[in-house]
Amino acid sequence: MIISANDPKRKTWLEVSNDSDFPIQNIPFGVFITKDDVITIGTRIGNYAIDLSALQMLGYFKGIELTDDVFLQDTLNDFISNGKKTWREVRNRIADIFDYNNDTLKNNAKHREAVIFDMSEVEMQLPVYIGDYTDFYSSKEHATNVGIMFRDPENALMPNWLHIPVGYHGRSSTIVPSGVNVKRPVGQTLPKGEKTPVFGPSQRVDFELETGFITTDANLLGENILVDDAEEHIFGMVLLNDWSARDIQTWEYVPLGPFLAKNFATSISPWIISIDALEPFRVASPEQNPLPLPYLQQKGNKTFDINLEVYLKPENSTEKLICTSNFKYLYWTMSQQLAHHTINGCKINSGDLMGSGTISGKDPSSFGSMLELAWAGSKPIEMPDGSTRSFIHDYDTVTMKGYCQNDEVRIGFGEVSSMLLPASVKI
């Protein structure tokens, strides 16, 4: 089926600014609460939230096989379970409804009132029920930088890193949408030069610039997903901030990897950008040497040119752009991550979230964490108010943005933004 929604010449009768992340060629999916306290599944064009349940009840999805309540849910999981053919049909139909040359909804004031809301009138929610969350570690530059700081500079990458997409099981219960503040975690740390750990609030809270992808029901228990079929089971992508407590992490990560240093909070952007919308921005991924084992060898361009930015804003001050990176820098692709995740027969469900791992490039300005940008505190970042940052302070706000752009269209992710609040755990 042709992805007609991607036509770069398509215009909409809604007012959309040229620099919007959400032109008619985007059509993301999300969940929001309306001004009448109704929770619904929707999409976004420009600065307008569009109620898909209202569109369905008014007959605008006639001819597409959908259950009557698919858009009346408080998560996208059921819709995602319908599969790629349905996702594409719905997205194409939305593009047709809001096309400049289609007057059906445009000229029906009563329908428009039921369907279209200004973004200021809605409250975004977590878009899916996330049953499982896996976080990968797929940036060669990031893994090398961390290896240099934490271990031996001569052996920065672990022996397995170039052969498998390394990952760990995260905590789905602490995934929150953009705008939900995060509290500083507490735990054990081992001060430099000491042999006995101490307990208290983390002093090295960090962000990790990541993306995440959302899966559909992909396989049966005991079966795997082939690397070249993996994208058939990926609904779309979000921005992801994998909050980290570096001092807790240093003490706890041997031998089983991240635990309390990572599971206290993960923030994601509320709009899921479909793989279909990203099609015009496909590029080749980095050359892999040595060649992976056959089950990880992929054909064609399996990554996307997604520009990524991180802004840091101290309380009562202006924000500063501290990082510019790109999704295409990742050594391991989403297809390889999903193929490896299931090669042992692990079952993947609708709404599962897979984090990319920190996305760093070769240039220091592209390092995707404070740990790297300030190089473990040895190169503090100066802020507009004259203060410096080696890690995140209380009441600092971290904002991540992402977008693709060519000569014809810009497709954006919006943002994921959260403030770090002081610890409140009772001791």
XYZ file of C-alpha atoms in Angstrom:
427
model
C 0.000 0.000 0.000
C 1.327 3.425 -0.984
C 2.078 5.834 1.886
C 0.021 8.671 0.412
C 0.221 10.632 3.667
C 3.914 11.309 2.951
C 3.300 13.326 -0.232
C 5.544 16.372 0.305
C 3.274 18.499 -1.905
C 0.229 17.855 0.283
C -1.191 20.924 2.065
C -3.755 21.160 4.847
C -6.630 23.530 5.469
C -5.469 23.852 9.076
C -3.052 26.651 9.843
C 0.449 25.189 10.287
C 3.694 27.165 10.594
C 6.574 26.282 8.281
C 8.812 25.284 11.189
C 6.221 23.061 12.890
C 7.261 19.569 13.945
C 3.787 18.381 12.956
C 2.933 19.120 9.317
C 0.241 17.041 7.610
C 3.015 14.656 6.486
C 3.744 13.662 10.095
C 0.435 12.465 11.657
C 1.761 10.999 14.926
C -0.333 9.055 17.443
C -0.897 9.860 21.102
C -3.383 9.933 23.974
C -4.803 13.082 25.545
C -7.498 14.375 27.877
C -9.815 16.981 26.350
C -11.151 20.127 27.989
C -14.287 18.109 28.846
C -12.164 15.547 30.788
C -12.600 12.901 28.089
C -9.587 10.683 27.456
C -9.107 9.770 23.814
C -6.621 8.619 21.196
C -5.589 11.323 18.786
C -3.157 12.787 16.343
C -1.688 16.230 15.834
C -1.369 18.651 12.928
C 0.356 21.932 13.655
C -0.867 23.204 16.993
C -4.097 21.223 16.826
C -4.940 17.968 18.619
C -7.365 15.805 16.661
C -9.755 13.380 18.372
C -9.691 10.115 16.410
C -12.559 8.585 18.396
C -14.772 11.519 17.353
C -13.694 11.110 13.733
C -14.594 7.425 13.862
C -18.003 7.989 15.469
C -18.771 10.559 12.768
C -18.007 8.007 10.047
C -14.722 9.344 8.707
C -12.966 5.955 8.903
C -15.647 4.068 6.988
C -14.151 1.197 4.997
C -11.243 0.592 7.370
C -11.544 -2.505 9.551
C -11.586 -1.047 13.072
C -13.475 -2.089 16.193
C -15.984 0.482 17.413
C -13.997 1.268 20.555
C -10.429 1.136 19.232
C -9.947 4.906 19.680
C -11.951 5.090 22.909
C -9.160 3.402 24.860
C -6.805 5.190 27.252
C -3.785 3.620 25.523
C -2.776 2.852 21.937
C -2.098 -0.839 22.616
C -5.227 -2.225 20.908
C -4.720 -0.030 17.847
C -1.059 -1.060 17.662
C -2.106 -4.727 17.767
C -4.034 -4.203 14.502
C -0.773 -4.202 12.568
C 1.014 -2.133 9.962
C -1.656 -2.341 7.247
C -4.228 -0.710 9.555
C -1.775 1.897 10.853
C -1.042 2.929 7.275
C -4.716 3.002 6.233
C -5.648 5.203 9.184
C -2.733 7.559 8.655
C -3.502 7.901 4.930
C -7.178 8.566 5.698
C -6.319 11.288 8.239
C -4.133 12.963 5.625
C -7.033 12.891 3.155
C -9.516 14.303 5.702
C -7.316 17.295 6.430
C -6.062 17.804 2.867
C -6.594 21.323 1.555
C -8.705 20.012 -1.320
C -11.111 18.024 0.894
C -14.024 20.160 2.105
C -16.004 17.460 3.978
C -14.796 18.199 7.512
C -13.491 21.627 6.620
C -17.007 22.897 5.859
C -18.801 21.135 8.743
C -18.534 23.428 11.772
C -20.341 21.020 14.113
C -17.974 18.168 13.269
C -14.920 20.389 13.557
C -15.962 21.436 17.051
C -16.140 17.787 18.134
C -12.879 16.752 16.467
C -10.335 19.585 16.675
C -8.814 21.096 19.812
C -6.076 23.630 20.355
C -3.073 21.980 22.016
C -3.495 24.345 24.976
C -6.891 22.707 25.634
C -5.608 19.148 26.033
C -3.345 17.302 28.467
C -1.023 14.692 26.984
C -0.820 11.250 28.590
C 1.522 8.268 28.397
C 0.598 6.954 24.921
C 0.841 3.201 25.599
C 0.604 0.758 28.457
C 4.235 -0.373 28.632
C 4.390 -3.917 29.907
C 8.116 -4.346 29.330
C 11.021 -1.950 28.815
C 14.434 -2.885 27.461
C 17.268 -0.387 27.246
C 20.107 -0.994 24.813
C 23.671 0.310 24.776
C 24.185 0.850 21.063
C 26.383 3.924 20.540
C 29.989 2.943 19.955
C 31.175 6.437 20.839
C 29.217 6.496 24.102
C 30.317 3.007 25.124
C 33.925 3.918 24.351
C 33.750 7.136 26.376
C 32.203 5.387 29.367
C 34.731 2.564 29.093
C 37.598 5.043 29.154
C 36.243 6.737 32.283
C 35.062 3.657 34.199
C 37.658 1.084 33.144
C 40.850 0.772 31.074
C 41.270 3.299 28.221
C 43.150 0.641 26.254
C 40.184 -1.731 26.489
C 37.262 0.686 26.579
C 34.821 -1.644 24.802
C 33.989 -4.955 26.414
C 34.869 -7.995 24.221
C 31.205 -8.692 23.376
C 30.227 -5.140 22.397
C 31.032 -5.365 18.665
C 29.220 -8.698 18.358
C 25.855 -8.168 20.090
C 23.487 -5.262 20.833
C 24.040 -5.130 24.593
C 20.914 -4.404 26.646
C 19.288 -4.745 30.044
C 15.736 -5.020 31.343
C 14.450 -1.670 32.627
C 11.541 -0.768 34.870
C 8.293 0.058 33.045
C 6.509 1.324 36.184
C 8.627 4.492 36.312
C 8.231 5.575 32.674
C 6.529 8.975 32.561
C 5.497 11.371 29.775
C 7.048 14.749 29.126
C 6.126 17.355 31.737
C 6.159 14.992 34.717
C 8.908 16.032 37.127
C 11.468 13.538 38.421
C 12.812 13.254 41.983
C 16.478 12.853 42.791
C 17.117 9.219 43.756
C 18.840 8.002 46.896
C 21.028 4.964 47.291
C 24.451 3.609 48.118
C 27.603 5.165 46.700
C 31.298 4.590 47.302
C 33.203 7.881 47.734
C 36.543 8.052 45.974
C 39.310 6.509 48.067
C 36.896 4.869 50.514
C 36.234 1.183 51.114
C 32.862 1.466 52.821
C 29.755 2.767 50.996
C 27.623 5.646 52.218
C 23.881 6.204 51.816
C 22.095 9.337 50.663
C 20.856 11.344 47.664
C 22.770 10.816 44.424
C 25.206 13.640 43.715
C 25.673 12.708 40.053
C 22.234 12.668 38.439
C 22.545 12.632 34.668
C 20.393 12.567 31.547
C 20.882 10.166 28.666
C 19.858 11.321 25.202
C 17.992 8.409 23.657
C 15.143 7.467 21.389
C 12.755 4.597 21.963
C 10.661 2.420 19.697
C 7.259 0.879 20.418
C 6.478 -2.652 19.247
C 3.353 -4.535 18.246
C 2.518 -8.158 19.081
C 5.460 -9.546 17.180
C 6.008 -13.249 17.821
C 5.033 -16.300 19.803
C 6.992 -17.548 22.783
C 9.910 -19.578 21.467
C 9.948 -17.895 18.044
C 12.254 -15.146 16.798
C 11.938 -12.126 14.523
C 14.178 -11.971 11.454
C 16.311 -8.854 11.189
C 14.883 -7.914 7.767
C 11.298 -8.323 9.054
C 11.814 -6.392 12.276
C 10.423 -3.041 11.075
C 7.072 -4.719 10.321
C 6.688 -4.999 14.089
C 7.807 -1.464 15.038
C 4.888 0.969 15.418
C 6.942 4.118 15.843
C 9.481 6.126 17.794
C 9.641 8.568 20.726
C 12.324 10.697 22.353
C 13.589 9.165 25.581
C 15.526 10.534 28.552
C 16.961 7.619 30.500
C 17.700 9.388 33.780
C 20.806 7.982 35.489
C 22.530 8.274 38.866
C 26.189 7.856 37.959
C 27.568 7.501 41.484
C 25.032 4.803 42.360
C 25.730 3.167 39.003
C 29.506 3.028 39.580
C 29.042 1.167 42.858
C 26.303 -1.263 41.814
C 26.810 -2.138 38.145
C 29.280 -5.013 38.658
C 28.406 -7.816 38.087
C 24.810 -7.555 36.820
C 24.638 -4.062 35.355
C 22.224 -1.147 35.975
C 19.646 -1.352 38.765
C 18.717 1.513 41.134
C 20.846 3.946 39.128
C 18.428 3.635 36.222
C 15.032 2.431 37.435
C 13.898 5.573 39.275
C 12.652 7.402 36.157
C 12.556 7.339 32.361
C 10.855 10.190 30.480
C 9.416 9.896 26.955
C 7.818 12.298 24.494
C 4.016 11.863 24.220
C 3.621 11.636 20.423
C 4.692 8.411 18.693
C 6.152 9.130 15.249
C 5.400 6.276 12.857
C 8.103 4.507 10.876
C 6.064 5.409 7.775
C 6.480 9.121 8.522
C 10.251 8.651 8.770
C 10.602 6.862 5.404
C 11.926 9.924 3.507
C 14.841 10.168 5.948
C 16.358 6.688 5.661
C 20.160 6.539 5.628
C 22.857 3.895 5.972
C 24.021 2.937 9.454
C 27.737 2.908 10.406
C 29.904 0.172 8.908
C 30.138 -2.790 11.259
C 33.514 -4.422 11.734
C 33.742 -7.293 12.447
C 30.727 -8.419 10.435
C 27.972 -9.550 12.834
C 26.787 -13.139 12.908
C 24.303 -13.994 10.107
C 21.143 -13.438 12.190
C 22.210 -9.797 12.695
C 23.253 -9.053 9.116
C 20.759 -6.624 7.570
C 19.992 -5.435 4.044
C 19.332 -1.857 2.963
C 19.231 1.370 4.937
C 17.855 0.597 8.397
C 18.362 3.845 10.245
C 17.131 7.430 9.980
C 18.642 10.915 9.863
C 17.100 12.347 13.037
C 18.660 15.513 14.458
C 18.705 15.516 18.261
C 19.194 18.379 20.718
C 19.466 18.677 24.491
C 18.781 21.897 26.411
C 19.559 22.497 30.082
C 17.739 25.211 32.039
C 18.637 26.135 35.630
C 15.850 27.436 37.838
C 15.165 31.161 37.241
C 17.539 31.281 34.270
C 17.518 30.771 30.524
C 18.090 27.443 28.847
C 21.263 26.506 26.995
C 21.747 24.119 24.083
C 24.394 21.704 25.382
C 24.265 18.818 22.911
C 23.542 18.245 19.204
C 23.602 14.623 18.090
C 21.934 12.346 15.527
C 20.136 9.009 15.630
C 22.119 7.780 12.614
C 25.292 7.593 14.744
C 24.075 4.430 16.496
C 26.183 1.367 15.700
C 23.342 -1.117 16.218
C 19.997 -0.465 14.474
C 16.465 -0.980 15.790
C 16.111 -3.996 13.481
C 19.223 -5.593 14.923
C 18.121 -4.814 18.462
C 14.733 -6.464 17.947
C 16.217 -9.460 16.114
C 18.733 -10.023 18.906
C 16.112 -9.493 21.615
C 14.037 -12.368 20.214
C 16.732 -14.767 18.984
C 16.268 -16.800 22.168
C 12.477 -16.940 21.679
C 11.620 -13.978 23.920
C 8.025 -12.861 23.291
C 7.427 -9.230 22.310
C 4.055 -7.603 23.057
C 2.097 -4.606 21.860
C 3.328 -1.494 23.668
C 6.756 -2.789 24.660
C 9.371 -0.023 24.749
C 12.946 -0.443 23.516
C 15.433 2.314 24.379
C 18.280 2.999 21.962
C 20.919 3.685 24.573
C 22.702 7.028 24.830
C 23.283 8.541 21.378
C 26.736 10.134 21.115
C 28.775 11.113 18.081
C 32.484 11.601 17.570
C 32.518 15.353 18.260
C 32.407 16.383 21.957
C 29.409 18.624 21.228
C 27.469 15.487 20.255
C 28.052 13.577 23.495
C 24.653 12.477 24.780
C 25.136 12.708 28.558
C 26.541 15.061 31.187
C 29.003 12.328 32.125
C 30.609 12.767 28.702
C 29.963 16.469 28.084
C 31.618 17.453 31.386
C 33.946 14.436 31.222
C 33.151 13.027 34.666
C 33.219 16.516 36.182
C 36.631 17.581 34.895
C 35.193 19.996 32.283
C 32.126 21.703 33.822
C 29.627 23.368 31.493
C 29.089 27.094 32.023
C 25.445 28.169 32.108
C 23.960 31.544 31.048
C 23.540 32.647 34.689
C 27.263 32.128 35.390
C 26.842 28.852 37.262
C 28.454 25.628 36.079
C 27.204 22.069 35.725
C 28.995 18.750 35.911
C 25.730 16.936 36.607
C 22.077 17.941 37.010
C 21.141 20.216 39.943
C 17.809 20.288 41.746
C 15.216 22.332 39.812
C 17.188 22.084 36.568
C 15.016 21.251 33.545
C 16.304 18.935 30.820
C 14.588 19.234 27.433
C 15.264 16.989 24.439
C 14.076 17.733 20.909
C 14.292 15.802 17.668
C 13.445 16.387 14.013
C 14.139 15.230 10.454
C 14.413 17.743 7.641
C 15.093 17.721 3.913
C 14.401 20.195 1.117
C 10.701 19.317 1.066
C 9.456 18.568 4.579
C 10.270 18.660 8.288
C 9.055 15.870 10.582
C 9.531 16.462 14.311
C 9.055 14.634 17.590
C 8.108 17.618 19.728
C 9.997 17.372 23.008
C 10.481 15.482 26.224
C 11.040 17.895 29.100
C 11.314 17.238 32.854
C 12.541 19.075 35.935
C 14.693 17.352 38.568
C 13.249 17.819 42.053
C 15.016 17.219 45.396
C 14.996 13.754 46.922
C 12.025 12.996 49.170
C 12.606 9.360 50.114
C 12.076 8.803 53.836
C 15.158 7.364 55.567
